[in-house]
Amino acid sequence: MTEPGISFYEARGPQGMRLYAIGDVHGRLDLLTAMHRRIEAELSQRPSTDWRVIHLGDYVDRGPDSRGVIDFLIDAQRRDPRHLMLAGNHDLGFLDFLDVPDPDGLFMRYGGVQTALSYGVSLTANAYWFGKAETVRQGHAALVEAVPQNHVEFLRSLPFSVTFGDFFFCHAGIRPGVALESQSLQDLIWIREVFHDHTGLHPKIVVHGHTPVPKAEITGNRVNVDTLAWQSGNLTALVVDGADKHILTVTGERA
């Protein structure tokens, strides 16, 4: 029997727990720290019995300080396990490149050069565009040496989804008609059109990133908080406090 769906306007968070779901960071440590300061200030001004800060994946690539972002998240999680981090496709692409230096893979094609630079390693874009696989292999060896083991362990440990109250959090979205507990890991970090185009209700409101939008996108069945932070300078979060739901944005320099 199909589980009944719920609309965004009816959805509620857990009693006594405030939720913050932060969109794709992509190396923008400045925006991530600003968002955390904003959340800390809000929790101080309007205390909640309990809370969770949920990061929706894509911590690396494109922006200038992927290494700093991972250091920050590891430290935040160490200080308080209520800081939760989910896997994004770029995070797994980084791990894939560390395993196998594919010059045509996600990492080299979409911002991995900037990630490597944050670790002090040069992987020139020409190494990809002109097929200089040997140059990529040399850079790969240097990057493997430069990336701390705790960064690798952190990325390998990332779960693909989490749920609280009437909300289901993941990086990219879900496949409509498939039970939440049966979603494929591939869909949770990669899906786009078939999820975005679905207008029916899901068992829970899906809160996701992955597909950039100019401002937070709220529909009856999902919320997209990927506002292209690495380029736009706008990092966005959904805040859920019981029945109250609102958007929080921090703004910095455009790339």
Coordinates of N, CA and C in Angstrom, one line a residue:
M1 N 0.8 -1.2 0.0 CA 0.0 0.0 0.0 C 0.9 1.2 0.0
T2 N 0.6 2.2 -0.8 CA 1.4 3.4 -0.9 C 1.2 4.3 0.3
E3 N 2.3 4.7 0.8 CA 2.3 5.6 2.0 C 1.7 7.0 1.6
P4 N 0.8 7.5 2.4 CA 0.2 8.8 2.0 C 1.2 9.9 2.0
G5 N 1.1 10.9 1.1 CA 2.0 12.0 1.0 C 1.7 13.1 1.9
I6 N 2.6 14.0 2.0 CA 2.4 15.2 2.9 C 2.9 16.4 2.1
S7 N 2.2 17.5 2.2 CA 2.6 18.8 1.6 C 3.5 19.6 2.5
F8 N 4.3 20.5 1.8 CA 5.2 21.3 2.6 C 4.5 22.1 3.6
Y9 N 3.4 22.6 3.3 CA 2.7 23.5 4.2 C 2.1 22.8 5.5
E10 N 1.9 21.5 5.3 CA 1.4 20.7 6.5 C 2.6 20.1 7.3
A11 N 3.8 20.0 6.7 CA 4.9 19.3 7.3 C 5.4 20.0 8.6
R12 N 5.8 19.2 9.5 CA 6.3 19.6 10.8 C 7.6 18.9 11.1
G13 N 8.5 19.6 11.8 CA 9.7 19.0 12.4 C 9.3 18.3 13.7
P14 N 10.3 17.6 14.2 CA 10.1 16.9 15.5 C 9.8 17.9 16.6
Q15 N 9.0 17.6 17.6 CA 8.6 18.4 18.7 C 9.9 18.8 19.5
G16 N 10.1 20.1 19.7 CA 11.3 20.5 20.5 C 12.6 20.5 19.8
M17 N 12.7 20.2 18.5 CA 13.9 20.1 17.8 C 13.9 21.1 16.6
R18 N 14.8 22.0 16.5 CA 15.0 22.9 15.4 C 16.0 22.3 14.4
L19 N 15.6 22.4 13.1 CA 16.5 21.8 12.1 C 17.0 22.9 11.2
Y20 N 18.3 22.8 10.8 CA 18.9 23.7 9.8 C 19.5 22.8 8.7
A21 N 19.1 23.0 7.5 CA 19.6 22.2 6.4 C 20.3 23.1 5.4
I22 N 21.6 23.0 5.3 CA 22.5 23.9 4.5 C 22.8 23.3 3.2
G23 N 22.7 24.1 2.1 CA 22.9 23.7 0.8 C 24.4 23.5 0.4
D24 N 24.7 23.3 -0.9 CA 26.0 23.0 -1.4 C 27.0 24.1 -1.1
V25 N 28.1 23.7 -0.5 CA 29.1 24.7 -0.1 C 30.2 24.9 -1.1
H26 N 30.7 23.8 -1.7 CA 31.7 23.8 -2.8 C 32.9 24.7 -2.5
G27 N 33.5 24.4 -1.4 CA 34.8 25.1 -1.1 C 34.7 26.5 -0.5
R28 N 33.5 27.0 -0.3 CA 33.3 28.4 0.3 C 33.3 28.4 1.8
L29 N 34.5 28.2 2.3 CA 34.6 28.2 3.8 C 34.1 29.5 4.4
D30 N 34.3 30.7 3.7 CA 33.8 31.9 4.3 C 32.3 31.9 4.5
L31 N 31.6 31.4 3.5 CA 30.1 31.4 3.7 C 29.7 30.3 4.7
L32 N 30.4 29.2 4.7 CA 30.0 28.2 5.7 C 30.2 28.7 7.1
T33 N 31.3 29.3 7.4 CA 31.6 29.8 8.8 C 30.5 30.9 9.1
A34 N 30.2 31.8 8.1 CA 29.2 32.8 8.3 C 27.8 32.2 8.6
M35 N 27.5 31.1 7.9 CA 26.2 30.4 8.2 C 26.2 29.9 9.6
H36 N 27.3 29.3 10.0 CA 27.3 28.7 11.4 C 27.3 29.8 12.4
R37 N 27.9 30.9 12.2 CA 27.8 32.0 13.1 C 26.3 32.5 13.2
R38 N 25.7 32.5 12.1 CA 24.3 33.0 12.1 C 23.4 32.0 12.8
I39 N 23.6 30.7 12.6 CA 22.8 29.7 13.3 C 23.1 29.8 14.8
E40 N 24.4 29.9 15.2 CA 24.7 30.0 16.6 C 24.0 31.2 17.3
A41 N 24.0 32.3 16.5 CA 23.4 33.5 17.1 C 21.9 33.3 17.2
E42 N 21.3 32.6 16.3 CA 19.8 32.4 16.4 C 19.5 31.4 17.5
L43 N 20.3 30.4 17.7 CA 20.1 29.5 18.8 C 20.3 30.2 20.2
S44 N 21.2 31.2 20.2 CA 21.4 31.9 21.4 C 20.3 32.9 21.7
Q45 N 19.8 33.5 20.7 CA 18.7 34.5 20.8 C 17.4 33.8 21.0
R46 N 17.2 32.7 20.3 CA 15.9 31.9 20.5 C 16.2 30.5 20.7
P47 N 16.6 30.1 22.0 CA 17.0 28.8 22.3 C 15.9 27.7 21.9
S48 N 16.4 26.6 21.6 CA 15.6 25.4 21.3 C 16.0 24.3 22.2
T49 N 15.0 23.4 22.6 CA 15.4 22.3 23.5 C 16.4 21.4 22.8
D50 N 16.3 21.2 21.5 CA 17.3 20.4 20.8 C 17.4 21.0 19.4
W51 N 18.4 20.6 18.6 CA 18.6 21.1 17.3 C 19.5 20.1 16.5
R52 N 19.5 20.2 15.1 CA 20.4 19.5 14.2 C 20.8 20.5 13.1
V53 N 22.0 20.5 12.8 CA 22.5 21.2 11.6 C 22.9 20.2 10.5
I54 N 22.2 20.2 9.4 CA 22.3 19.1 8.4 C 23.0 19.7 7.2
H55 N 24.1 19.2 6.8 CA 24.8 19.7 5.6 C 24.5 18.7 4.5
L56 N 24.1 19.2 3.3 CA 23.5 18.4 2.3 C 24.5 17.9 1.2
G57 N 25.8 18.0 1.5 CA 26.8 17.5 0.6 C 27.4 18.5 -0.3
D58 N 28.4 18.0 -1.1 CA 29.2 18.8 -2.0 C 29.9 19.9 -1.3
Y59 N 30.9 19.4 -0.5 CA 31.8 20.3 0.3 C 33.0 20.7 -0.5
V60 N 33.3 20.0 -1.6 CA 34.6 20.2 -2.3 C 34.3 20.7 -3.7
D61 N 35.4 21.1 -4.4 CA 35.4 21.5 -5.9 C 34.8 22.9 -6.1
R62 N 35.4 23.5 -7.1 CA 35.0 24.8 -7.6 C 35.4 26.0 -6.8
G63 N 35.0 26.0 -5.5 CA 35.4 27.1 -4.6 C 36.8 27.0 -4.2
P64 N 37.3 28.0 -3.5 CA 38.8 28.2 -3.2 C 39.3 27.4 -2.0
D65 N 38.5 26.9 -1.1 CA 39.0 26.3 0.1 C 38.3 25.0 0.6
S66 N 38.4 24.0 -0.3 CA 37.7 22.7 0.0 C 38.4 22.1 1.2
R67 N 39.7 22.2 1.3 CA 40.4 21.6 2.5 C 39.9 22.3 3.8
G68 N 39.8 23.6 3.8 CA 39.3 24.3 5.0 C 37.9 23.9 5.3
V69 N 37.0 23.7 4.3 CA 35.7 23.3 4.6 C 35.6 21.9 5.3
I70 N 36.4 21.0 4.8 CA 36.5 19.7 5.4 C 37.0 19.7 6.8
D71 N 38.1 20.5 7.0 CA 38.6 20.7 8.4 C 37.5 21.3 9.3
F72 N 36.8 22.3 8.8 CA 35.7 22.9 9.6 C 34.7 21.9 10.0
L73 N 34.2 21.1 9.0 CA 33.1 20.2 9.3 C 33.6 19.1 10.3
I74 N 34.8 18.6 10.1 CA 35.3 17.6 11.0 C 35.3 18.1 12.4
D75 N 35.8 19.4 12.6 CA 35.9 20.0 13.9 C 34.5 20.2 14.5
A76 N 33.5 20.7 13.6 CA 32.2 20.9 14.1 C 31.6 19.6 14.6
Q77 N 31.8 18.5 13.9 CA 31.2 17.2 14.3 C 31.9 16.7 15.5
R78 N 33.1 17.0 15.7 CA 33.8 16.6 16.9 C 33.3 17.3 18.1
R79 N 33.0 18.6 17.9 CA 32.5 19.4 19.1 C 31.1 19.1 19.4
D80 N 30.3 18.7 18.5 CA 28.9 18.4 18.8 C 28.3 17.5 17.7
P81 N 28.0 16.3 18.0 CA 27.6 15.3 17.0 C 26.2 15.7 16.4
R82 N 25.6 16.8 16.9 CA 24.3 17.2 16.2 C 24.6 17.9 14.9
H83 N 25.9 18.2 14.6 CA 26.2 18.6 13.2 C 26.3 17.4 12.3
L84 N 25.4 17.3 11.4 CA 25.3 16.1 10.5 C 25.8 16.5 9.1
M85 N 26.5 15.6 8.4 CA 27.0 15.8 7.1 C 26.6 14.6 6.2
L86 N 26.0 14.9 5.1 CA 25.6 13.9 4.1 C 26.5 14.0 2.9
A87 N 26.5 12.9 2.1 CA 27.4 12.7 1.0 C 26.8 13.5 -0.2
G88 N 27.7 14.1 -1.0 CA 27.3 14.7 -2.3 C 28.1 14.0 -3.4
N89 N 27.7 14.2 -4.6 CA 28.4 13.5 -5.7 C 29.8 14.0 -5.9
H90 N 30.0 15.3 -5.6 CA 31.4 15.8 -5.7 C 32.3 15.2 -4.6
D91 N 31.8 15.0 -3.5 CA 32.6 14.4 -2.4 C 33.0 13.0 -2.8
L92 N 32.1 12.3 -3.3 CA 32.5 10.9 -3.8 C 33.4 10.9 -5.0
G93 N 33.2 11.9 -5.9 CA 34.1 12.1 -7.0 C 35.5 12.4 -6.6
F94 N 35.7 13.1 -5.5 CA 37.0 13.4 -4.9 C 37.6 12.0 -4.5
L95 N 36.9 11.2 -3.8 CA 37.4 9.9 -3.3 C 37.7 9.0 -4.5
D96 N 36.8 9.1 -5.5 CA 37.1 8.3 -6.7 C 38.4 8.7 -7.4
F97 N 38.7 10.0 -7.5 CA 39.9 10.5 -8.1 C 41.2 10.0 -7.2
L98 N 41.0 10.1 -5.9 CA 42.1 9.7 -5.1 C 42.4 8.2 -5.3
D99 N 41.4 7.4 -5.6 CA 41.6 6.0 -5.9 C 42.2 5.7 -7.3
V100 N 41.6 6.4 -8.2 CA 42.0 6.2 -9.7 C 42.0 7.6 -10.3
P101 N 43.2 8.0 -10.8 CA 43.4 9.4 -11.4 C 42.8 9.5 -12.8
D102 N 41.5 9.5 -12.9 CA 40.8 9.5 -14.2 C 40.8 11.0 -14.8
P103 N 41.5 11.2 -15.9 CA 41.6 12.6 -16.4 C 40.2 13.1 -17.0
D104 N 39.3 12.1 -17.2 CA 38.0 12.4 -17.7 C 36.9 12.3 -16.7
G105 N 37.2 12.2 -15.4 CA 36.2 12.0 -14.4 C 35.6 13.3 -13.9
L106 N 34.7 13.1 -13.0 CA 34.0 14.3 -12.4 C 34.9 15.3 -11.8
F107 N 35.9 14.7 -11.1 CA 36.8 15.6 -10.3 C 37.6 16.5 -11.2
M108 N 38.2 16.0 -12.3 CA 39.0 16.8 -13.2 C 38.2 17.7 -14.0
R109 N 36.9 17.3 -14.3 CA 36.1 18.1 -15.2 C 35.4 19.3 -14.5
Y110 N 35.1 19.1 -13.2 CA 34.2 20.0 -12.6 C 34.7 20.5 -11.2
G111 N 35.9 21.2 -11.3 CA 36.3 21.9 -10.1 C 37.3 21.2 -9.2
G112 N 37.8 20.0 -9.6 CA 38.8 19.4 -8.8 C 40.1 20.1 -8.8
V113 N 40.4 20.8 -9.8 CA 41.7 21.6 -9.9 C 41.7 22.6 -8.7
Q114 N 40.6 23.2 -8.4 CA 40.6 24.1 -7.2 C 40.7 23.3 -5.9
T115 N 40.1 22.2 -5.9 CA 40.2 21.4 -4.7 C 41.7 21.0 -4.4
A116 N 42.4 20.5 -5.4 CA 43.8 20.2 -5.3 C 44.6 21.4 -4.9
L117 N 44.3 22.6 -5.4 CA 45.1 23.8 -5.0 C 44.9 24.1 -3.5
S118 N 43.7 23.8 -3.0 CA 43.5 24.0 -1.6 C 44.4 23.1 -0.7
Y119 N 44.9 22.0 -1.3 CA 45.9 21.1 -0.6 C 47.3 21.4 -1.0
G120 N 47.5 22.5 -1.8 CA 48.8 22.9 -2.3 C 49.3 22.1 -3.4
V121 N 48.4 21.5 -4.2 CA 48.8 20.6 -5.4 C 48.2 21.2 -6.6
S122 N 49.1 21.3 -7.7 CA 48.7 21.9 -8.9 C 48.2 20.7 -9.9
L123 N 47.0 20.8 -10.3 CA 46.4 19.9 -11.3 C 45.9 20.8 -12.4
T124 N 46.7 21.1 -13.4 CA 46.3 22.1 -14.4 C 45.1 21.5 -15.3
A125 N 44.2 22.4 -15.6 CA 43.1 22.0 -16.5 C 43.6 21.5 -17.8
N126 N 44.8 22.0 -18.3 CA 45.3 21.5 -19.6 C 45.6 20.0 -19.5
A127 N 45.9 19.5 -18.3 CA 46.1 18.1 -18.2 C 44.9 17.3 -18.6
Y128 N 43.7 17.8 -18.4 CA 42.5 17.1 -18.8 C 42.3 17.4 -20.3
W129 N 42.2 18.7 -20.6 CA 41.7 19.1 -22.0 C 42.6 18.6 -23.1
F130 N 43.9 18.4 -22.8 CA 44.8 17.9 -23.9 C 45.2 16.5 -23.6
G131 N 44.5 15.8 -22.7 CA 44.6 14.4 -22.5 C 46.0 14.0 -22.0
K132 N 46.6 14.9 -21.2 CA 48.0 14.6 -20.7 C 47.8 13.7 -19.4
A133 N 47.5 12.5 -19.6 CA 47.2 11.6 -18.5 C 48.4 11.4 -17.6
E134 N 49.6 11.5 -18.1 CA 50.8 11.3 -17.2 C 50.9 12.5 -16.3
T135 N 50.6 13.7 -16.7 CA 50.6 14.9 -15.9 C 49.5 14.7 -14.7
V136 N 48.4 14.2 -15.1 CA 47.4 13.9 -14.1 C 47.8 12.9 -13.1
R137 N 48.5 11.9 -13.6 CA 49.0 10.8 -12.6 C 50.0 11.4 -11.7
Q138 N 50.9 12.3 -12.1 CA 51.9 12.9 -11.3 C 51.2 13.8 -10.2
G139 N 50.2 14.6 -10.7 CA 49.5 15.4 -9.7 C 48.7 14.6 -8.7
H140 N 48.2 13.5 -9.2 CA 47.4 12.6 -8.3 C 48.3 12.1 -7.2
A141 N 49.5 11.7 -7.5 CA 50.4 11.1 -6.5 C 50.7 12.2 -5.4
A142 N 50.9 13.4 -5.9 CA 51.1 14.5 -4.9 C 49.9 14.8 -4.1
L143 N 48.7 14.7 -4.7 CA 47.4 14.9 -4.0 C 47.2 13.8 -2.9
V144 N 47.4 12.6 -3.3 CA 47.2 11.5 -2.3 C 48.1 11.7 -1.1
E145 N 49.3 12.2 -1.4 CA 50.3 12.5 -0.3 C 49.8 13.7 0.6
A146 N 49.1 14.7 -0.1 CA 48.8 15.9 0.6 C 47.5 15.8 1.4
V147 N 46.6 14.9 1.0 CA 45.2 14.9 1.7 C 45.4 14.1 3.0
P148 N 45.0 14.7 4.1 CA 45.1 14.0 5.4 C 44.2 12.8 5.5
Q149 N 44.7 11.8 6.2 CA 43.9 10.5 6.2 C 42.5 10.8 6.9
N150 N 42.5 11.7 7.8 CA 41.2 12.0 8.5 C 40.2 12.6 7.5
H151 N 40.7 13.3 6.5 CA 39.8 13.8 5.4 C 39.2 12.7 4.6
V152 N 40.0 11.7 4.3 CA 39.5 10.6 3.5 C 38.5 9.8 4.3
E153 N 38.8 9.6 5.6 CA 37.9 8.8 6.5 C 36.6 9.6 6.7
F154 N 36.7 10.9 6.8 CA 35.5 11.7 6.9 C 34.6 11.5 5.7
L155 N 35.1 11.6 4.5 CA 34.4 11.5 3.3 C 33.8 10.1 3.1
R156 N 34.5 9.1 3.5 CA 34.1 7.7 3.4 C 32.9 7.4 4.3
S157 N 32.9 8.2 5.4 CA 31.9 7.9 6.5 C 30.5 8.6 6.2
L158 N 30.4 9.4 5.2 CA 29.2 10.2 5.0 C 28.0 9.4 4.7
P159 N 26.9 9.5 5.4 CA 25.7 8.8 5.0 C 25.0 9.6 3.9
F160 N 24.0 8.9 3.2 CA 23.4 9.4 2.0 C 22.1 10.1 2.3
S161 N 21.5 9.9 3.5 CA 20.3 10.5 3.8 C 20.0 10.5 5.3
V162 N 19.1 11.3 5.8 CA 18.7 11.3 7.1 C 17.3 11.9 7.2
T163 N 16.5 11.5 8.2 CA 15.1 12.0 8.2 C 14.8 12.4 9.6
F164 N 14.0 13.5 9.7 CA 13.5 14.0 11.0 C 12.1 14.6 10.8
G165 N 11.2 14.1 11.6 CA 9.8 14.6 11.5 C 9.3 14.2 10.1
D166 N 8.7 15.2 9.5 CA 8.1 15.1 8.1 C 9.1 15.4 7.0
F167 N 10.4 15.4 7.3 CA 11.4 15.8 6.3 C 12.4 14.7 6.1
F168 N 12.8 14.6 4.8 CA 13.8 13.6 4.3 C 14.9 14.5 3.7
F169 N 16.1 14.3 4.1 CA 17.2 15.1 3.7 C 18.2 14.2 2.9
C170 N 18.6 14.7 1.7 CA 19.6 14.0 0.9 C 20.2 15.1 0.0
H171 N 21.2 14.6 -0.8 CA 21.9 15.6 -1.6 C 21.1 16.0 -2.9
A172 N 20.7 15.0 -3.6 CA 20.1 15.3 -5.0 C 18.6 15.2 -5.0
G173 N 18.0 14.2 -4.4 CA 16.6 13.9 -4.4 C 16.3 12.4 -4.4
I174 N 15.1 12.1 -4.7 CA 14.6 10.7 -4.6 C 13.9 10.3 -5.9
R175 N 13.8 9.0 -6.1 CA 13.0 8.5 -7.3 C 11.6 8.4 -6.9
P176 N 10.7 9.1 -7.5 CA 9.3 9.0 -7.1 C 8.7 7.6 -7.2
G177 N 7.9 7.3 -6.3 CA 7.2 6.0 -6.3 C 8.0 4.9 -5.6
V178 N 9.3 5.2 -5.2 CA 10.1 4.2 -4.5 C 10.2 4.6 -3.0
A179 N 10.0 3.6 -2.2 CA 10.0 3.9 -0.7 C 11.3 4.5 -0.3
L180 N 11.2 5.4 0.6 CA 12.4 6.2 1.0 C 13.5 5.3 1.5
E181 N 13.2 4.2 2.2 CA 14.2 3.3 2.7 C 14.8 2.4 1.6
S182 N 14.2 2.4 0.4 CA 14.6 1.6 -0.7 C 15.3 2.5 -1.9
Q183 N 15.5 3.7 -1.6 CA 16.1 4.6 -2.6 C 17.6 4.1 -2.9
S184 N 18.0 4.2 -4.2 CA 19.3 3.8 -4.6 C 20.3 4.9 -4.2
L185 N 21.5 4.6 -3.8 CA 22.5 5.6 -3.4 C 22.8 6.5 -4.6
Q186 N 22.8 5.9 -5.8 CA 23.1 6.7 -7.0 C 22.0 7.8 -7.2
D187 N 20.7 7.5 -7.0 CA 19.7 8.5 -7.1 C 19.8 9.6 -6.0
L188 N 20.2 9.2 -4.8 CA 20.2 10.1 -3.7 C 21.3 11.2 -4.0
I189 N 22.3 10.9 -4.8 CA 23.4 11.9 -5.0 C 23.4 12.5 -6.4
W190 N 22.6 11.9 -7.3 CA 22.7 12.3 -8.8 C 21.4 12.7 -9.4
I191 N 20.2 12.2 -8.9 CA 19.0 12.4 -9.7 C 18.6 13.8 -9.9
R192 N 17.9 14.1 -11.0 CA 17.5 15.4 -11.3 C 16.1 15.4 -11.9
E193 N 16.0 15.4 -13.2 CA 14.7 15.7 -13.9 C 13.5 14.9 -13.4
V194 N 13.7 13.5 -13.3 CA 12.5 12.7 -13.0 C 12.0 13.1 -11.6
F195 N 12.9 13.6 -10.7 CA 12.5 14.0 -9.4 C 11.9 15.4 -9.4
H196 N 12.6 16.3 -10.1 CA 12.1 17.7 -10.2 C 10.8 17.8 -10.8
D197 N 10.5 17.0 -11.8 CA 9.3 17.1 -12.6 C 8.1 16.5 -12.0
H198 N 8.3 15.7 -10.9 CA 7.2 15.0 -10.2 C 6.4 16.0 -9.4
T199 N 5.2 16.1 -9.6 CA 4.3 17.0 -8.9 C 3.5 16.4 -7.7
G200 N 3.5 15.1 -7.7 CA 2.8 14.4 -6.6 C 3.5 14.5 -5.3
L201 N 2.8 14.2 -4.2 CA 3.4 14.3 -2.9 C 4.2 13.1 -2.6
H202 N 5.3 13.2 -1.8 CA 6.1 12.1 -1.4 C 5.7 11.8 0.1
P203 N 6.2 10.7 0.6 CA 5.9 10.4 2.0 C 6.4 11.4 3.0
K204 N 7.5 12.1 2.6 CA 8.0 13.2 3.4 C 8.5 14.3 2.5
I205 N 8.7 15.5 3.0 CA 9.2 16.6 2.2 C 10.7 16.3 2.0
V206 N 11.1 16.4 0.7 CA 12.5 16.1 0.4 C 13.3 17.4 0.4
V207 N 14.3 17.5 1.2 CA 15.1 18.7 1.3 C 16.5 18.4 0.6
H208 N 16.9 19.1 -0.4 CA 18.0 18.7 -1.2 C 18.7 19.9 -1.7
G209 N 19.9 19.6 -2.4 CA 20.6 20.6 -3.1 C 20.9 20.1 -4.5
H210 N 22.2 20.1 -5.0 CA 22.7 19.4 -6.2 C 22.4 20.2 -7.5
T211 N 21.2 20.8 -7.6 CA 20.8 21.5 -8.8 C 20.7 23.0 -8.5
P212 N 21.6 23.8 -9.0 CA 21.6 25.2 -8.6 C 20.3 26.0 -9.0
V213 N 19.8 26.8 -8.1 CA 18.7 27.7 -8.4 C 19.1 29.1 -7.9
P214 N 18.5 30.2 -8.5 CA 18.8 31.5 -8.1 C 18.5 31.8 -6.6
K215 N 17.4 31.2 -6.1 CA 17.1 31.4 -4.7 C 16.4 30.1 -4.3
A216 N 16.2 29.9 -3.0 CA 15.6 28.6 -2.5 C 14.3 28.4 -3.3
E217 N 14.2 27.1 -3.7 CA 13.0 26.7 -4.4 C 12.1 25.8 -3.5
I218 N 10.9 26.3 -3.3 CA 10.0 25.6 -2.4 C 8.7 25.2 -3.2
T219 N 8.5 23.9 -3.3 CA 7.3 23.4 -4.0 C 6.5 22.6 -2.9
G220 N 5.4 22.0 -3.4 CA 4.5 21.2 -2.5 C 5.2 20.0 -1.9
N221 N 6.2 19.5 -2.6 CA 6.8 18.2 -2.2 C 8.3 18.2 -1.9
R222 N 9.0 19.4 -2.1 CA 10.4 19.4 -1.9 C 10.9 20.9 -1.7
V223 N 12.2 21.0 -1.2 CA 12.8 22.3 -1.0 C 14.3 22.1 -1.5
N224 N 14.6 23.0 -2.5 CA 16.0 23.0 -3.0 C 16.7 24.2 -2.4
V225 N 17.9 23.9 -1.7 CA 18.6 25.0 -1.1 C 20.0 25.2 -1.7
D226 N 20.2 24.7 -2.9 CA 21.5 24.9 -3.6 C 21.4 26.2 -4.4
T227 N 22.0 27.3 -3.9 CA 21.9 28.6 -4.6 C 23.3 28.9 -5.2
L228 N 24.0 27.9 -5.6 CA 25.3 28.1 -6.3 C 26.3 29.0 -5.5
A229 N 26.4 28.6 -4.2 CA 27.2 29.4 -3.3 C 28.6 29.7 -3.8
W230 N 29.3 28.8 -4.4 CA 30.7 29.0 -4.8 C 30.8 30.2 -5.8
Q231 N 29.8 30.4 -6.6 CA 29.8 31.5 -7.6 C 29.0 32.7 -7.2
S232 N 27.8 32.5 -6.7 CA 26.8 33.6 -6.4 C 27.2 34.3 -5.1
G233 N 27.9 33.6 -4.2 CA 28.2 34.2 -2.9 C 27.0 34.1 -1.9
N234 N 26.0 33.3 -2.3 CA 24.8 33.1 -1.4 C 24.7 31.7 -1.0
L235 N 24.9 31.5 0.3 CA 24.7 30.1 0.9 C 23.4 30.1 1.6
T236 N 22.6 29.1 1.4 CA 21.2 29.1 1.8 C 20.9 27.8 2.7
A237 N 20.0 28.0 3.7 CA 19.6 26.9 4.5 C 18.1 27.0 4.7
L238 N 17.5 25.8 4.9 CA 16.1 25.8 5.3 C 16.0 25.6 6.8
V239 N 15.2 26.4 7.5 CA 15.0 26.2 9.0 C 13.7 25.7 9.2
V240 N 13.6 24.6 10.0 CA 12.3 24.0 10.4 C 12.3 24.0 11.9
D241 N 11.2 24.6 12.5 CA 11.0 24.6 13.9 C 9.5 24.3 14.2
G242 N 9.2 23.1 14.4 CA 7.8 22.7 14.5 C 7.1 22.9 13.2
A243 N 6.0 23.7 13.2 CA 5.3 24.0 12.0 C 5.9 25.1 11.2
D244 N 6.8 25.9 11.9 CA 7.4 27.1 11.3 C 8.5 26.7 10.3
K245 N 8.5 27.2 9.2 CA 9.6 26.9 8.2 C 10.0 28.2 7.5
H246 N 11.3 28.5 7.4 CA 11.7 29.7 6.7 C 13.1 29.5 6.2
I247 N 13.5 30.4 5.3 CA 14.8 30.3 4.6 C 15.8 31.3 5.3
L248 N 17.0 30.8 5.4 CA 18.1 31.6 6.0 C 19.2 31.7 4.9
T249 N 19.7 32.9 4.7 CA 20.8 33.1 3.7 C 21.9 34.0 4.2
V250 N 23.1 33.6 3.9 CA 24.3 34.4 4.2 C 24.9 34.8 2.8
T251 N 25.4 36.0 2.8 CA 25.9 36.5 1.5 C 27.4 37.0 1.7
G252 N 28.2 36.6 0.6 CA 29.6 37.0 0.6 C 29.9 37.5 -0.8
E253 N 31.2 37.5 -1.1 CA 31.7 37.9 -2.4 C 31.3 36.9 -3.5
R254 N 30.9 37.4 -4.7 CA 30.7 36.6 -5.8 C 32.1 36.1 -6.4
A255 N 32.1 34.9 -6.9 CA 33.3 34.4 -7.5 C 33.7 35.2 -8.8

